[in-house]
Short mmCIF file of C-alpha atoms in Angstrom, two decimals:
data_model
loop_
_atom_site.label_atom_id
_atom_site.label_comp_id
_atom_site.label_asym_id
_atom_site.label_seq_id
_atom_site.Cartn_x
_atom_site.Cartn_y
_atom_site.Cartn_z
CA MET A 1 -60.70 55.34 83.45
CA THR A 2 -64.19 53.04 83.02
CA GLU A 3 -67.25 53.65 84.59
CA ALA A 4 -70.27 52.26 85.47
CA VAL A 5 -72.43 50.85 82.85
CA GLU A 6 -75.74 53.35 82.83
CA PRO A 7 -79.19 52.97 80.96
CA VAL A 8 -78.19 55.41 78.40
CA SER A 9 -79.31 55.40 74.49
CA TYR A 10 -76.66 54.22 72.23
CA LYS A 11 -79.41 54.43 68.99
CA GLY A 12 -78.03 56.57 65.76
CA TRP A 13 -75.36 58.99 65.64
CA ALA A 14 -75.60 60.44 68.75
CA GLY A 15 -75.23 57.47 70.49
CA ILE A 16 -72.60 56.32 68.37
CA LYS A 17 -70.55 59.67 69.50
CA ARG A 18 -71.73 59.17 73.28
CA ALA A 19 -70.04 55.81 72.96
CA PHE A 20 -66.83 56.53 71.50
CA GLY A 21 -66.90 59.60 74.38
CA THR A 22 -67.09 57.57 77.11
CA PRO A 23 -63.96 56.99 79.27
CA SER A 24 -64.73 52.94 78.57
CA ALA A 25 -63.99 53.43 75.43
CA LEU A 26 -60.60 55.51 76.19
CA THR A 27 -59.81 52.49 78.24
CA MET A 28 -60.54 50.20 75.59
CA ALA A 29 -58.23 51.77 72.98
CA PHE A 30 -55.06 51.39 75.30
CA LEU A 31 -56.19 47.60 76.15
CA GLY A 32 -56.61 46.91 72.58
CA PHE A 33 -53.23 48.30 71.83
CA GLY A 34 -51.83 45.80 74.37
CA SER A 35 -53.59 42.93 72.56
CA GLY A 36 -52.91 43.66 69.10
CA LEU A 37 -49.02 44.65 69.89
CA PRO A 38 -47.94 41.02 70.48
CA PHE A 39 -49.81 39.27 67.77
CA LEU A 40 -47.66 40.10 64.72
CA LEU A 41 -44.81 39.50 66.67
CA ILE A 42 -45.75 35.67 67.60
CA ALA A 43 -48.41 34.53 65.70
CA SER A 44 -48.50 36.31 62.36
CA GLN A 45 -46.19 38.33 59.53
CA THR A 46 -43.44 40.34 61.58
CA LEU A 47 -42.62 36.67 62.98
CA SER A 48 -42.64 34.96 59.12
CA THR A 49 -40.79 37.78 57.93
CA ARG A 50 -38.12 37.63 60.44
CA LEU A 51 -37.85 33.75 59.95
CA ARG A 52 -37.62 34.38 56.17
CA ASP A 53 -35.17 37.11 56.76
CA VAL A 54 -33.02 34.76 58.08
CA GLY A 55 -33.15 32.16 55.28
CA LEU A 56 -35.70 29.57 56.76
CA ASP A 57 -37.66 27.80 54.20
CA LEU A 58 -41.77 28.30 53.75
CA GLY A 59 -42.84 24.98 54.80
CA SER A 60 -40.83 25.46 58.30
CA ILE A 61 -42.26 28.94 58.52
CA GLY A 62 -45.80 27.56 58.27
CA LEU A 63 -45.19 24.54 60.79
CA ILE A 64 -43.36 27.13 63.09
CA SER A 65 -46.58 29.59 62.86
CA LEU A 66 -48.25 26.49 64.78
CA ALA A 67 -46.32 27.52 67.69
CA SER A 68 -48.65 30.32 68.90
CA PHE A 69 -51.56 27.68 68.43
CA PHE A 70 -52.68 29.03 72.20
CA TYR A 71 -54.56 31.76 70.56
CA LEU A 72 -56.80 29.04 69.41
CA MET A 73 -57.33 27.14 72.64
CA LYS A 74 -58.04 30.14 75.03
CA PHE A 75 -61.39 28.85 75.47
CA VAL A 76 -59.70 25.85 77.42
CA TRP A 77 -58.55 27.82 80.48
CA ALA A 78 -61.11 30.76 80.23
CA PRO A 79 -63.05 29.21 82.61
CA LEU A 80 -60.73 29.57 85.27
CA ILE A 81 -60.82 33.39 84.38
CA ASP A 82 -63.98 33.67 84.71
CA ARG A 83 -64.23 32.05 88.12
CA TYR A 84 -61.08 33.01 89.95
CA ALA A 85 -58.90 35.95 90.54
CA PHE A 86 -55.48 35.48 89.36
CA PRO A 87 -53.03 34.48 92.68
CA LEU A 88 -51.15 37.08 94.71
CA ILE A 89 -52.74 40.16 92.93
CA GLY A 90 -56.25 39.00 93.37
CA PHE A 91 -57.11 42.23 95.27
CA LEU A 92 -56.89 43.73 91.84
CA GLY A 93 -60.44 42.10 90.71
CA ARG A 94 -61.21 39.29 88.74
CA ARG A 95 -60.49 40.91 85.58
CA ARG A 96 -57.95 43.18 86.53
CA SER A 97 -55.66 40.63 87.93
CA TRP A 98 -55.43 38.40 85.04
CA LEU A 99 -54.78 41.61 82.64
CA LEU A 100 -51.76 42.11 84.72
CA ALA A 101 -50.53 38.86 84.81
CA SER A 102 -50.88 38.25 81.39
CA GLN A 103 -49.35 41.51 80.12
CA ILE A 104 -46.11 40.82 82.39
CA GLY A 105 -46.30 37.14 80.63
CA VAL A 106 -46.11 38.99 77.32
CA THR A 107 -43.79 41.43 78.40
CA GLY A 108 -41.19 38.68 79.33
CA GLY A 109 -41.61 36.81 76.33
CA LEU A 110 -41.01 39.26 73.88
CA PHE A 111 -37.79 40.35 75.98
CA ALA A 112 -36.82 36.70 75.75
CA LEU A 113 -37.58 36.63 72.01
CA ALA A 114 -35.30 39.63 70.85
CA PHE A 115 -32.11 37.85 72.13
CA VAL A 116 -33.24 34.15 70.01
CA ARG A 117 -31.13 33.01 66.86
CA PRO A 118 -33.40 31.26 64.86
CA GLU A 119 -30.82 30.67 61.94
CA LEU A 120 -28.97 28.54 64.52
CA GLY A 121 -32.12 26.69 65.82
CA VAL A 122 -35.81 27.16 66.62
CA THR A 123 -36.31 25.00 69.67
CA PRO A 124 -35.68 28.10 71.85
CA LEU A 125 -37.70 30.41 69.38
CA VAL A 126 -40.73 28.01 69.33
CA LEU A 127 -40.62 27.71 73.35
CA TRP A 128 -40.58 31.24 73.71
CA VAL A 129 -43.61 31.76 71.53
CA LEU A 130 -45.40 29.26 73.41
CA VAL A 131 -44.85 31.10 76.85
CA ALA A 132 -46.03 34.40 74.68
CA SER A 133 -48.53 32.91 72.80
CA PHE A 134 -50.40 31.75 76.27
CA ALA A 135 -50.11 34.80 77.81
CA GLY A 136 -51.37 37.01 74.94
CA ALA A 137 -54.42 34.37 74.30
CA THR A 138 -55.25 34.94 78.36
CA GLN A 139 -54.94 38.82 77.80
CA ASP A 140 -57.14 38.64 74.65
CA SER A 141 -59.84 36.50 76.43
CA VAL A 142 -59.56 38.57 79.85
CA VAL A 143 -60.02 42.14 77.30
CA ASP A 144 -63.07 40.71 75.41
CA ALA A 145 -64.63 40.31 78.96
CA TYR A 146 -63.65 43.67 80.34
CA ARG A 147 -65.86 45.00 76.97
CA ILE A 148 -68.63 43.02 77.12
CA GLU A 149 -69.27 43.49 80.77
CA ILE A 150 -68.70 47.50 80.76
CA ALA A 151 -71.16 48.07 78.17
CA PRO A 152 -74.46 47.38 77.06
CA GLU A 153 -75.02 45.03 73.93
CA SER A 154 -76.33 47.99 71.90
CA ALA A 155 -72.70 50.22 72.22
CA GLN A 156 -70.81 46.65 71.53
CA ALA A 157 -70.01 47.97 68.18
CA ALA A 158 -68.77 51.53 68.97
CA LEU A 159 -66.40 49.67 71.64
CA ALA A 160 -65.42 47.19 69.16
CA ALA A 161 -64.12 50.00 66.82
CA THR A 162 -62.90 51.61 69.38
CA TYR A 163 -61.06 48.20 70.84
CA THR A 164 -59.64 48.01 67.22
CA LEU A 165 -58.27 51.24 66.76
CA GLY A 166 -55.86 50.72 69.73
CA TYR A 167 -55.48 47.02 68.17
CA ARG A 168 -54.48 48.19 64.84
CA ILE A 169 -51.99 51.17 66.23
CA GLY A 170 -50.61 48.05 67.96
CA LEU A 171 -50.30 46.20 64.92
CA ILE A 172 -48.64 49.27 63.21
CA LEU A 173 -45.87 49.51 65.74
CA ALA A 174 -45.56 45.85 65.79
CA GLY A 175 -45.46 45.52 62.00
CA ALA A 176 -43.91 49.14 60.89
CA GLY A 177 -42.06 50.13 63.68
CA ALA A 178 -40.42 46.64 64.00
CA LEU A 179 -39.38 46.28 60.24
CA TYR A 180 -38.01 49.49 60.22
CA LEU A 181 -35.84 48.78 63.51
CA ALA A 182 -35.19 45.34 62.26
CA GLN A 183 -34.01 47.19 58.57
CA PHE A 184 -31.67 49.69 60.10
CA GLU A 185 -30.79 48.54 63.51
CA SER A 186 -31.57 45.00 64.24
CA TRP A 187 -34.31 42.15 65.15
CA ILE A 188 -32.95 42.60 68.58
CA VAL A 189 -33.61 46.17 69.17
CA ALA A 190 -37.02 45.50 67.15
CA TYR A 191 -38.07 42.95 70.01
CA LEU A 192 -36.99 44.91 72.92
CA ALA A 193 -38.48 48.23 71.99
CA MET A 194 -41.90 46.20 71.34
CA ALA A 195 -41.23 45.09 75.03
CA ALA A 196 -40.74 48.12 76.59
CA LEU A 197 -44.19 49.52 74.98
CA MET A 198 -45.96 46.69 76.83
CA ILE A 199 -45.54 49.26 79.48
CA LEU A 200 -48.95 51.44 77.88
CA PRO A 201 -51.72 48.53 78.61
CA ILE A 202 -50.17 47.73 81.77
CA MET A 203 -50.55 51.15 83.15
CA THR A 204 -53.96 51.25 82.00
CA THR A 205 -54.91 48.14 83.79
CA LEU A 206 -53.22 49.43 87.17
CA LEU A 207 -55.55 52.78 86.32
CA CYS A 208 -58.70 51.56 85.31
CA ARG A 209 -61.44 50.09 87.30
CA GLU A 210 -62.81 46.55 87.86
CA PRO A 211 -66.52 46.43 85.71
CA GLU A 212 -69.21 45.83 87.74
CA GLN A 213 -70.45 41.97 88.27
CA PRO A 214 -73.59 41.37 86.43
CA GLU A 215 -76.83 39.90 87.95
CA VAL A 216 -76.26 36.48 87.82
CA ARG A 217 -79.25 33.87 86.90
CA ILE A 218 -77.72 31.26 88.24
CA GLN A 219 -75.72 29.69 91.03
CA ARG A 220 -72.45 31.39 91.13
CA ARG A 221 -71.30 28.67 93.72
CA ILE A 222 -70.03 26.33 91.32
CA ASP A 223 -67.59 23.30 91.58
CA PHE A 224 -64.04 23.50 89.33
CA PHE A 225 -65.45 21.11 86.93
CA GLY A 226 -68.65 23.19 86.70
CA ALA A 227 -66.90 25.92 85.97
CA PHE A 228 -65.75 24.01 82.32
CA TRP A 229 -68.91 22.61 81.42
CA GLN A 230 -71.70 24.87 82.64
CA PRO A 231 -70.83 27.79 79.67
CA ILE A 232 -70.74 25.40 77.25
CA ALA A 233 -74.16 23.84 78.34
CA SER A 234 -75.67 27.38 78.62
CA PHE A 235 -74.73 28.24 75.07
CA PHE A 236 -76.07 24.94 73.88
CA SER A 237 -79.67 25.20 76.21
CA THR A 238 -80.27 29.17 74.83
CA ASN A 239 -79.54 28.03 71.26
CA GLY A 240 -80.83 24.76 71.00
CA VAL A 241 -78.27 21.95 69.78
CA VAL A 242 -78.91 22.49 65.92
CA LEU A 243 -78.81 26.19 65.91
CA ALA A 244 -75.63 26.21 68.31
CA LEU A 245 -73.71 24.10 66.07
CA VAL A 246 -74.59 25.58 62.94
CA LEU A 247 -73.46 29.15 64.92
CA LEU A 248 -70.11 27.70 65.81
CA ALA A 249 -69.62 26.15 62.70
CA PHE A 250 -70.28 29.81 60.77
CA VAL A 251 -68.01 31.59 63.65
CA GLY A 252 -65.43 29.01 62.78
CA LEU A 253 -65.39 29.36 58.67
CA TYR A 254 -66.05 33.18 58.64
CA LYS A 255 -62.73 34.52 58.71
CA PHE A 256 -61.05 31.29 56.63
CA PRO A 257 -60.54 33.24 53.54
CA ASP A 258 -57.92 35.98 55.38
CA GLN A 259 -56.71 33.93 57.66
CA VAL A 260 -55.25 31.07 55.26
CA ILE A 261 -53.39 33.95 53.31
CA GLY A 262 -51.82 35.23 56.37
CA VAL A 263 -49.15 33.38 57.50
CA MET A 264 -47.50 33.71 53.72
CA ALA A 265 -48.20 37.14 53.20
CA GLY A 266 -44.85 38.39 54.83
CA PRO A 267 -43.02 35.81 52.51
CA PHE A 268 -45.05 36.44 49.83
CA TYR A 269 -44.07 40.33 50.02
CA LEU A 270 -40.37 39.71 50.14
CA ASP A 271 -40.67 37.01 47.62
CA SER A 272 -42.21 39.77 45.35
CA GLY A 273 -39.29 41.70 45.46
CA PHE A 274 -40.07 44.13 48.30
CA THR A 275 -37.84 45.38 50.98
CA LYS A 276 -38.69 44.99 54.54
CA ALA A 277 -38.85 48.78 54.69
CA ASP A 278 -41.40 48.63 51.72
CA ILE A 279 -43.24 46.37 53.73
CA ALA A 280 -43.41 48.11 56.88
CA THR A 281 -44.37 51.69 55.18
CA VAL A 282 -47.49 49.89 52.42
CA SER A 283 -48.26 46.89 54.76
CA LYS A 284 -47.83 47.73 58.24
CA LEU A 285 -48.01 51.43 57.99
CA PHE A 286 -50.56 52.55 55.18
CA GLY A 287 -52.50 49.02 55.37
CA VAL A 288 -53.11 49.35 59.19
CA TRP A 289 -54.50 52.71 58.81
CA MET A 290 -56.74 51.32 56.12
CA GLY A 291 -57.78 48.51 58.45
CA ILE A 292 -58.71 51.03 61.47
CA GLY A 293 -61.09 53.00 58.81
CA GLY A 294 -62.81 49.65 57.91
CA ALA A 295 -63.09 48.94 61.79
CA PHE A 296 -65.07 52.17 61.76
CA LEU A 297 -67.11 51.71 59.00
CA GLY A 298 -68.24 48.63 60.04
CA GLY A 299 -69.29 49.88 63.40
CA ILE A 300 -71.23 53.11 61.61
CA ALA A 301 -72.53 50.29 59.45
CA VAL A 302 -73.87 47.60 62.17
CA ALA A 303 -74.97 50.71 64.22
CA ALA A 304 -77.27 52.13 60.92
CA PHE A 305 -78.27 48.49 59.31
CA GLY A 306 -77.82 45.89 62.12
CA PHE A 307 -75.26 42.85 61.74
CA ARG A 308 -77.51 40.56 60.19
CA ARG A 309 -76.74 42.33 56.31
CA MET A 310 -73.70 43.24 57.30
CA LEU A 311 -72.20 39.85 57.86
CA LEU A 312 -72.74 39.08 54.25
CA VAL A 313 -71.04 42.35 53.32
CA ALA A 314 -68.26 41.39 55.40
CA ALA A 315 -67.99 37.91 54.24
CA LEU A 316 -68.33 38.38 50.38
CA GLY A 317 -65.64 41.71 50.97
CA VAL A 318 -62.91 40.06 52.81
CA ALA A 319 -63.07 36.92 50.04
CA LEU A 320 -62.93 39.10 46.99
CA SER A 321 -60.21 41.29 48.35
CA ASN A 322 -57.74 38.09 48.22
CA LEU A 323 -58.02 38.24 44.76
CA ALA A 324 -56.41 41.55 44.84
CA PHE A 325 -53.26 39.97 45.62
CA LEU A 326 -53.31 38.77 42.41
CA LEU A 327 -52.29 42.35 40.91
CA MET A 328 -49.07 41.93 43.36
CA ALA A 329 -48.91 38.25 41.96
CA HIS A 330 -48.91 39.89 38.42
CA ASN A 331 -47.08 42.57 38.91
CA PRO A 332 -44.02 42.27 41.23
CA GLY A 333 -42.44 45.00 42.72
CA GLN A 334 -44.54 47.40 41.59
CA LEU A 335 -45.37 49.52 44.55
CA TRP A 336 -49.08 50.71 42.79
CA ALA A 337 -49.76 46.93 43.13
CA PHE A 338 -48.50 46.40 46.71
CA TYR A 339 -51.19 49.49 47.78
CA ALA A 340 -54.27 48.50 45.76
CA ALA A 341 -53.98 45.11 46.89
CA LEU A 342 -53.31 46.17 50.87
CA SER A 343 -55.82 48.71 50.76
CA ALA A 344 -58.75 46.29 49.79
CA ASP A 345 -57.44 43.67 51.75
CA ASN A 346 -56.92 45.86 55.12
CA LEU A 347 -60.64 47.84 54.34
CA PHE A 348 -62.34 44.69 54.25
CA GLN A 349 -60.62 43.13 57.31
CA GLY A 350 -61.24 45.69 59.41
CA PHE A 351 -64.49 45.92 58.70
CA ALA A 352 -65.50 42.17 59.15
CA GLY A 353 -63.73 42.34 62.35
CA THR A 354 -66.21 44.83 63.99
CA VAL A 355 -69.08 43.08 62.73
CA LEU A 356 -68.15 39.73 64.04
CA VAL A 357 -67.14 41.04 66.92
CA ALA A 358 -70.47 42.69 67.35
CA PHE A 359 -72.37 39.49 66.62
CA MET A 360 -70.46 37.46 68.58
CA SER A 361 -70.91 39.52 71.74
CA SER A 362 -74.27 39.25 71.23
CA LEU A 363 -73.94 35.17 71.19
CA THR A 364 -72.54 35.43 74.83
CA ASP A 365 -74.07 34.87 78.37
CA ARG A 366 -72.76 37.80 80.33
CA ASN A 367 -72.44 34.86 83.16
CA PHE A 368 -69.80 33.19 81.43
CA THR A 369 -68.32 36.05 79.08
CA ALA A 370 -64.79 35.13 78.90
CA THR A 371 -65.52 31.29 78.26
CA GLN A 372 -68.16 31.63 75.78
CA TYR A 373 -66.63 34.45 73.90
CA ALA A 374 -62.98 32.55 74.16
CA LEU A 375 -64.80 29.62 72.51
CA LEU A 376 -66.10 31.77 69.50
CA VAL A 377 -63.00 33.77 69.07
CA SER A 378 -61.03 30.03 68.93
CA LEU A 379 -63.71 28.89 66.55
CA ALA A 380 -63.31 31.93 64.65
CA ASN A 381 -59.24 31.55 64.15
CA LEU A 382 -58.76 27.63 64.40
CA PRO A 383 -59.47 26.31 60.84
CA GLY A 384 -58.04 28.83 59.32
CA LYS A 385 -54.98 28.85 61.44
CA PHE A 386 -54.56 25.11 60.87
CA VAL A 387 -54.38 25.52 56.87
CA GLY A 388 -52.20 28.42 57.41
CA GLY A 389 -49.79 25.81 58.93
CA VAL A 390 -49.63 23.94 55.59
CA SER A 391 -50.14 27.03 53.11
CA GLY A 392 -45.92 27.04 52.55
CA TYR A 393 -46.42 23.55 51.30
CA ILE A 394 -49.46 24.56 49.25
CA VAL A 395 -47.66 27.18 47.84
CA GLU A 396 -44.65 25.47 47.04
CA ALA A 397 -46.63 22.67 45.16
CA SER A 398 -48.77 25.54 42.89
CA SER A 399 -48.08 29.06 43.01
CA TYR A 400 -48.93 31.95 44.78
CA SER A 401 -51.72 33.03 42.45
CA THR A 402 -53.48 29.75 42.54
CA PHE A 403 -53.00 30.00 46.38
CA PHE A 404 -54.99 33.55 46.60
CA ILE A 405 -57.77 31.84 43.91
CA LEU A 406 -58.21 28.78 46.32
CA SER A 407 -58.47 31.43 49.33
CA ALA A 408 -61.40 33.12 47.79
CA THR A 409 -63.43 30.24 46.97
CA THR A 410 -63.38 28.48 50.46
CA VAL A 411 -66.09 31.30 51.49
CA ILE A 412 -68.87 29.45 49.89
CA PRO A 413 -69.53 27.08 52.81
CA THR A 414 -69.94 30.25 54.71
CA LEU A 415 -72.47 31.76 52.45
CA LEU A 416 -74.08 28.51 52.65
CA LEU A 417 -74.41 28.72 56.48
CA LEU A 418 -75.55 32.15 56.33
CA ILE A 419 -78.47 31.45 54.14
CA TRP A 420 -79.40 29.14 56.65
CA LEU A 421 -79.11 31.09 59.67
CA TRP A 422 -80.80 34.38 57.74
CA PRO A 423 -84.51 33.93 59.11
CA ARG A 424 -82.85 32.29 62.86
CA ILE A 425 -80.39 35.18 63.84
CA ARG A 426 -82.34 37.85 65.94
CA ASP A 427 -80.40 41.00 64.21
CA ARG A 428 -79.97 42.93 67.54
CA SER A 429 -79.47 46.04 65.50
CA SER A 430 -79.28 49.82 67.65
CA ALA A 431 -80.68 51.49 64.62
#
């Protein structure tokens, strides 16, 4: 389902169509589906909606969301993914062996979560969320490395959009699909159905080809400890200490406004008077398709204008879209307000996601693809995740409206860092 990288041009409209038409793009769509499917079920809105539905308070829901912290820490074990194949199935190759092992882990975790009863005690749920989030985070690291290694830098925005298509379809099924099943059947049926859908990315892994190893410019015979420190040392030596630190801070703060409100979104929808079916239709179905549109718009914009200017547009859009939730807060139970808020939120989420993926991909050394990209992705989610963990207490101490206004203002540090970075970013535009 993939092919070796060929020295072809990916410039302009013809290049975008060429990138989208490759077997590599089809593979990334299915692998993206596998990455997107478990996320809402173990680390975000579907899980928090389930917990609110069985009567848990907002503070507890926020704290339980921290159990998925492995998504933030995947850079810790990413050096092992870069260096070794997974034991016993190493014959599949370095990337595919880890993909298969992690996908099986996700499937098992979702199956187990189907039968937990959080209303009787959250300990079993937290334990299985830990297992599933470790497997899901590992899967994400390998998929990101796979994408970067099968395509040149100029094609990364297009493949990021294709990956996002699969990812967002996974979100639709894990969001709208799971909520519909929970509404008309049960949470057990919902989670069992999601576990069964993991067969699609598993089959993709078995059928796709291992990417070719890049031409290395460093010694590959690295000792165990060197596998951990060399990717970090390489990033700092390539960019310089000051620029490297600012880049890491910028990536860490870029998605902060969106992530701050993520945990509270599901409870907010319920508290605004909407049913699980309403949430499924608007947030998990309509909203996700808006996100897919935003992702492809981001891919086209990066190809046309380069990612430097689009970083600014996306950062402002994500922050301002948080204010759209004020429409819902002041018009509870009104579907038009729900549609308006979710249109703005998902459109800019999708747009910003593609822009940030293209930017982070340009920063990685292909000798340490999984490690460096996992570090950047973890940083991109870490600050917002921890604030999201206490977001329930912020809402309870103030109000949803105040919370949304505060979340929008968190874009200011990001804009200040971008001003400093602007003349220092090498804009790798494919246009």
